[in-house]
Amino acid sequence: MSRILDRRILLLVISFSASVQSTKVLSEWKKCGDPECEKAMSRVQATTDYLGPDCRYLNFKTGEEIMVYSKLSRENENLWTGSKGKHFGYFPRDAVKVEEVLIGEEVEVLTKETDFLCLHEDKYTFE
């Protein structure tokens, strides 16, 4: 009975640490094409296959087109956010090349806690 309880506690700890990781703020600031981050900033093409570490990240294959909506700034400038079809998420900027710039001037805004939550089936998943 003790072994079963130990395993359940271990699973609970693993589950909790995974949930904390998936809601971690990746940057306090981001750059967008407008104050609401609703306008696409650029169109990029994947130069490599990419599989993100969790559900906040956008997965793609070489050659796919992605619309960029924001770029994390200051403490984590390597991650951009964008969409591919109905999928949206973070990806490393060095995994893509810019094909077309749609917005010339970027606006820096504070990120929100909801920027770092997983989006499943058009609903935010709060862990």
JSON list of C-alpha atoms in Angstrom, two decimals:
[
{"chain": "A", "resi": 1, "resn": "MET", "atom": "CA", "xyz": [0.00, 0.00, 0.00]},
{"chain": "A", "resi": 2, "resn": "SER", "atom": "CA", "xyz": [2.88, 2.33, 0.81]},
{"chain": "A", "resi": 3, "resn": "ARG", "atom": "CA", "xyz": [4.42, 1.84, -2.68]},
{"chain": "A", "resi": 4, "resn": "ILE", "atom": "CA", "xyz": [1.13, 2.81, -4.34]},
{"chain": "A", "resi": 5, "resn": "LEU", "atom": "CA", "xyz": [0.91, 5.96, -2.22]},
{"chain": "A", "resi": 6, "resn": "ASP", "atom": "CA", "xyz": [4.55, 6.82, -3.03]},
{"chain": "A", "resi": 7, "resn": "ARG", "atom": "CA", "xyz": [3.88, 6.45, -6.77]},
{"chain": "A", "resi": 8, "resn": "ARG", "atom": "CA", "xyz": [0.78, 8.64, -6.57]},
{"chain": "A", "resi": 9, "resn": "ILE", "atom": "CA", "xyz": [2.72, 11.35, -4.75]},
{"chain": "A", "resi": 10, "resn": "LEU", "atom": "CA", "xyz": [5.50, 11.15, -7.35]},
{"chain": "A", "resi": 11, "resn": "LEU", "atom": "CA", "xyz": [2.98, 11.47, -10.20]},
{"chain": "A", "resi": 12, "resn": "LEU", "atom": "CA", "xyz": [1.38, 14.45, -8.45]},
{"chain": "A", "resi": 13, "resn": "VAL", "atom": "CA", "xyz": [4.78, 16.17, -8.09]},
{"chain": "A", "resi": 14, "resn": "ILE", "atom": "CA", "xyz": [5.64, 15.53, -11.76]},
{"chain": "A", "resi": 15, "resn": "SER", "atom": "CA", "xyz": [2.24, 16.83, -12.86]},
{"chain": "A", "resi": 16, "resn": "PHE", "atom": "CA", "xyz": [2.60, 19.96, -10.74]},
{"chain": "A", "resi": 17, "resn": "SER", "atom": "CA", "xyz": [6.10, 20.76, -12.03]},
{"chain": "A", "resi": 18, "resn": "ALA", "atom": "CA", "xyz": [4.95, 20.33, -15.65]},
{"chain": "A", "resi": 19, "resn": "SER", "atom": "CA", "xyz": [2.05, 22.71, -15.05]},
{"chain": "A", "resi": 20, "resn": "VAL", "atom": "CA", "xyz": [4.34, 25.34, -13.51]},
{"chain": "A", "resi": 21, "resn": "GLN", "atom": "CA", "xyz": [6.69, 25.10, -16.49]},
{"chain": "A", "resi": 22, "resn": "SER", "atom": "CA", "xyz": [3.92, 25.54, -19.06]},
{"chain": "A", "resi": 23, "resn": "THR", "atom": "CA", "xyz": [2.70, 28.80, -17.48]},
{"chain": "A", "resi": 24, "resn": "LYS", "atom": "CA", "xyz": [6.16, 30.30, -16.96]},
{"chain": "A", "resi": 25, "resn": "VAL", "atom": "CA", "xyz": [6.50, 33.87, -18.21]},
{"chain": "A", "resi": 26, "resn": "LEU", "atom": "CA", "xyz": [9.05, 33.78, -21.02]},
{"chain": "A", "resi": 27, "resn": "SER", "atom": "CA", "xyz": [9.54, 37.57, -21.17]},
{"chain": "A", "resi": 28, "resn": "GLU", "atom": "CA", "xyz": [8.03, 40.67, -19.57]},
{"chain": "A", "resi": 29, "resn": "TRP", "atom": "CA", "xyz": [8.00, 42.54, -22.90]},
{"chain": "A", "resi": 30, "resn": "LYS", "atom": "CA", "xyz": [7.11, 41.89, -26.52]},
{"chain": "A", "resi": 31, "resn": "LYS", "atom": "CA", "xyz": [7.18, 43.84, -29.78]},
{"chain": "A", "resi": 32, "resn": "CYS", "atom": "CA", "xyz": [4.08, 43.97, -31.98]},
{"chain": "A", "resi": 33, "resn": "GLY", "atom": "CA", "xyz": [2.77, 45.73, -35.06]},
{"chain": "A", "resi": 34, "resn": "ASP", "atom": "CA", "xyz": [0.07, 47.50, -33.01]},
{"chain": "A", "resi": 35, "resn": "PRO", "atom": "CA", "xyz": [-0.69, 47.99, -29.27]},
{"chain": "A", "resi": 36, "resn": "GLU", "atom": "CA", "xyz": [-3.12, 45.03, -29.25]},
{"chain": "A", "resi": 37, "resn": "CYS", "atom": "CA", "xyz": [-0.77, 42.70, -31.19]},
{"chain": "A", "resi": 38, "resn": "GLU", "atom": "CA", "xyz": [-3.56, 41.86, -33.63]},
{"chain": "A", "resi": 39, "resn": "LYS", "atom": "CA", "xyz": [-1.88, 42.82, -36.91]},
{"chain": "A", "resi": 40, "resn": "ALA", "atom": "CA", "xyz": [0.53, 40.44, -38.60]},
{"chain": "A", "resi": 41, "resn": "MET", "atom": "CA", "xyz": [4.06, 41.86, -38.59]},
{"chain": "A", "resi": 42, "resn": "SER", "atom": "CA", "xyz": [5.60, 39.64, -41.23]},
{"chain": "A", "resi": 43, "resn": "ARG", "atom": "CA", "xyz": [5.33, 36.46, -43.23]},
{"chain": "A", "resi": 44, "resn": "VAL", "atom": "CA", "xyz": [8.18, 34.00, -42.72]},
{"chain": "A", "resi": 45, "resn": "GLN", "atom": "CA", "xyz": [9.18, 30.61, -44.09]},
{"chain": "A", "resi": 46, "resn": "ALA", "atom": "CA", "xyz": [10.53, 27.76, -41.97]},
{"chain": "A", "resi": 47, "resn": "THR", "atom": "CA", "xyz": [14.14, 26.93, -42.77]},
{"chain": "A", "resi": 48, "resn": "THR", "atom": "CA", "xyz": [14.14, 23.81, -40.57]},
{"chain": "A", "resi": 49, "resn": "ASP", "atom": "CA", "xyz": [11.71, 21.42, -38.92]},
{"chain": "A", "resi": 50, "resn": "TYR", "atom": "CA", "xyz": [10.78, 22.53, -35.39]},
{"chain": "A", "resi": 51, "resn": "LEU", "atom": "CA", "xyz": [9.08, 20.63, -32.57]},
{"chain": "A", "resi": 52, "resn": "GLY", "atom": "CA", "xyz": [8.48, 22.77, -29.47]},
{"chain": "A", "resi": 53, "resn": "PRO", "atom": "CA", "xyz": [9.00, 21.58, -25.89]},
{"chain": "A", "resi": 54, "resn": "ASP", "atom": "CA", "xyz": [5.36, 22.06, -24.82]},
{"chain": "A", "resi": 55, "resn": "CYS", "atom": "CA", "xyz": [1.91, 23.13, -26.00]},
{"chain": "A", "resi": 56, "resn": "ARG", "atom": "CA", "xyz": [2.78, 26.85, -26.05]},
{"chain": "A", "resi": 57, "resn": "TYR", "atom": "CA", "xyz": [5.05, 26.34, -29.06]},
{"chain": "A", "resi": 58, "resn": "LEU", "atom": "CA", "xyz": [4.25, 26.18, -32.78]},
{"chain": "A", "resi": 59, "resn": "ASN", "atom": "CA", "xyz": [5.45, 23.04, -34.54]},
{"chain": "A", "resi": 60, "resn": "PHE", "atom": "CA", "xyz": [6.31, 23.20, -38.23]},
{"chain": "A", "resi": 61, "resn": "LYS", "atom": "CA", "xyz": [8.24, 21.63, -41.07]},
{"chain": "A", "resi": 62, "resn": "THR", "atom": "CA", "xyz": [10.78, 23.14, -43.45]},
{"chain": "A", "resi": 63, "resn": "GLY", "atom": "CA", "xyz": [9.15, 25.30, -46.12]},
{"chain": "A", "resi": 64, "resn": "GLU", "atom": "CA", "xyz": [5.91, 26.05, -44.25]},
{"chain": "A", "resi": 65, "resn": "GLU", "atom": "CA", "xyz": [4.73, 29.66, -44.08]},
{"chain": "A", "resi": 66, "resn": "ILE", "atom": "CA", "xyz": [4.07, 31.34, -40.74]},
{"chain": "A", "resi": 67, "resn": "MET", "atom": "CA", "xyz": [2.49, 34.70, -39.97]},
{"chain": "A", "resi": 68, "resn": "VAL", "atom": "CA", "xyz": [4.36, 36.54, -37.18]},
{"chain": "A", "resi": 69, "resn": "TYR", "atom": "CA", "xyz": [2.29, 38.56, -34.67]},
{"chain": "A", "resi": 70, "resn": "SER", "atom": "CA", "xyz": [4.79, 39.38, -31.94]},
{"chain": "A", "resi": 71, "resn": "LYS", "atom": "CA", "xyz": [8.42, 39.03, -30.93]},
{"chain": "A", "resi": 72, "resn": "LEU", "atom": "CA", "xyz": [9.49, 38.62, -27.32]},
{"chain": "A", "resi": 73, "resn": "SER", "atom": "CA", "xyz": [11.94, 41.35, -26.34]},
{"chain": "A", "resi": 74, "resn": "ARG", "atom": "CA", "xyz": [14.54, 42.31, -23.77]},
{"chain": "A", "resi": 75, "resn": "GLU", "atom": "CA", "xyz": [15.28, 39.16, -21.75]},
{"chain": "A", "resi": 76, "resn": "ASN", "atom": "CA", "xyz": [14.26, 36.63, -24.43]},
{"chain": "A", "resi": 77, "resn": "GLU", "atom": "CA", "xyz": [14.57, 38.04, -27.95]},
{"chain": "A", "resi": 78, "resn": "ASN", "atom": "CA", "xyz": [14.97, 34.66, -29.64]},
{"chain": "A", "resi": 79, "resn": "LEU", "atom": "CA", "xyz": [11.25, 33.71, -29.51]},
{"chain": "A", "resi": 80, "resn": "TRP", "atom": "CA", "xyz": [8.60, 34.98, -31.88]},
{"chain": "A", "resi": 81, "resn": "THR", "atom": "CA", "xyz": [4.88, 34.15, -31.91]},
{"chain": "A", "resi": 82, "resn": "GLY", "atom": "CA", "xyz": [2.94, 33.30, -34.99]},
{"chain": "A", "resi": 83, "resn": "SER", "atom": "CA", "xyz": [0.32, 31.20, -36.66]},
{"chain": "A", "resi": 84, "resn": "LYS", "atom": "CA", "xyz": [0.25, 28.45, -39.23]},
{"chain": "A", "resi": 85, "resn": "GLY", "atom": "CA", "xyz": [-3.30, 27.71, -40.26]},
{"chain": "A", "resi": 86, "resn": "LYS", "atom": "CA", "xyz": [-5.32, 27.44, -37.05]},
{"chain": "A", "resi": 87, "resn": "HIS", "atom": "CA", "xyz": [-2.25, 26.71, -34.88]},
{"chain": "A", "resi": 88, "resn": "PHE", "atom": "CA", "xyz": [-0.57, 29.48, -32.86]},
{"chain": "A", "resi": 89, "resn": "GLY", "atom": "CA", "xyz": [2.52, 29.52, -30.67]},
{"chain": "A", "resi": 90, "resn": "TYR", "atom": "CA", "xyz": [6.13, 30.43, -29.97]},
{"chain": "A", "resi": 91, "resn": "PHE", "atom": "CA", "xyz": [9.07, 29.45, -32.15]},
{"chain": "A", "resi": 92, "resn": "PRO", "atom": "CA", "xyz": [12.76, 30.38, -32.38]},
{"chain": "A", "resi": 93, "resn": "ARG", "atom": "CA", "xyz": [13.47, 33.21, -34.81]},
{"chain": "A", "resi": 94, "resn": "ASP", "atom": "CA", "xyz": [16.52, 31.39, -36.16]},
{"chain": "A", "resi": 95, "resn": "ALA", "atom": "CA", "xyz": [14.28, 28.57, -37.48]},
{"chain": "A", "resi": 96, "resn": "VAL", "atom": "CA", "xyz": [12.70, 30.89, -40.07]},
{"chain": "A", "resi": 97, "resn": "LYS", "atom": "CA", "xyz": [13.61, 33.45, -42.72]},
{"chain": "A", "resi": 98, "resn": "VAL", "atom": "CA", "xyz": [11.59, 36.60, -43.34]},
{"chain": "A", "resi": 99, "resn": "GLU", "atom": "CA", "xyz": [9.80, 36.53, -46.69]},
{"chain": "A", "resi": 100, "resn": "GLU", "atom": "CA", "xyz": [7.72, 39.72, -46.39]},
{"chain": "A", "resi": 101, "resn": "VAL", "atom": "CA", "xyz": [7.62, 42.55, -43.83]},
{"chain": "A", "resi": 102, "resn": "LEU", "atom": "CA", "xyz": [4.04, 43.77, -43.32]},
{"chain": "A", "resi": 103, "resn": "ILE", "atom": "CA", "xyz": [4.58, 46.33, -40.54]},
{"chain": "A", "resi": 104, "resn": "GLY", "atom": "CA", "xyz": [7.50, 48.77, -40.63]},
{"chain": "A", "resi": 105, "resn": "GLU", "atom": "CA", "xyz": [7.32, 50.14, -37.09]},
{"chain": "A", "resi": 106, "resn": "GLU", "atom": "CA", "xyz": [7.22, 47.90, -34.02]},
{"chain": "A", "resi": 107, "resn": "VAL", "atom": "CA", "xyz": [5.53, 48.81, -30.71]},
{"chain": "A", "resi": 108, "resn": "GLU", "atom": "CA", "xyz": [6.90, 47.42, -27.44]},
{"chain": "A", "resi": 109, "resn": "VAL", "atom": "CA", "xyz": [4.24, 46.39, -24.92]},
{"chain": "A", "resi": 110, "resn": "LEU", "atom": "CA", "xyz": [4.10, 44.46, -21.66]},
{"chain": "A", "resi": 111, "resn": "THR", "atom": "CA", "xyz": [3.22, 40.79, -21.94]},
{"chain": "A", "resi": 112, "resn": "LYS", "atom": "CA", "xyz": [0.19, 39.37, -20.16]},
{"chain": "A", "resi": 113, "resn": "GLU", "atom": "CA", "xyz": [-0.06, 36.17, -18.13]},
{"chain": "A", "resi": 114, "resn": "THR", "atom": "CA", "xyz": [-2.44, 34.80, -20.77]},
{"chain": "A", "resi": 115, "resn": "ASP", "atom": "CA", "xyz": [0.33, 35.13, -23.38]},
{"chain": "A", "resi": 116, "resn": "PHE", "atom": "CA", "xyz": [1.99, 32.08, -21.84]},
{"chain": "A", "resi": 117, "resn": "LEU", "atom": "CA", "xyz": [-0.92, 29.68, -21.47]},
{"chain": "A", "resi": 118, "resn": "CYS", "atom": "CA", "xyz": [-1.63, 26.72, -23.72]},
{"chain": "A", "resi": 119, "resn": "LEU", "atom": "CA", "xyz": [-4.37, 27.15, -26.29]},
{"chain": "A", "resi": 120, "resn": "HIS", "atom": "CA", "xyz": [-6.31, 23.99, -27.13]},
{"chain": "A", "resi": 121, "resn": "GLU", "atom": "CA", "xyz": [-9.34, 23.80, -29.40]},
{"chain": "A", "resi": 122, "resn": "ASP", "atom": "CA", "xyz": [-9.91, 27.58, -29.28]},
{"chain": "A", "resi": 123, "resn": "LYS", "atom": "CA", "xyz": [-9.95, 27.59, -25.44]},
{"chain": "A", "resi": 124, "resn": "TYR", "atom": "CA", "xyz": [-7.22, 28.53, -22.98]},
{"chain": "A", "resi": 125, "resn": "THR", "atom": "CA", "xyz": [-6.11, 25.65, -20.80]},
{"chain": "A", "resi": 126, "resn": "PHE", "atom": "CA", "xyz": [-5.41, 26.84, -17.27]},
{"chain": "A", "resi": 127, "resn": "GLU", "atom": "CA", "xyz": [-3.21, 24.31, -15.49]}
]
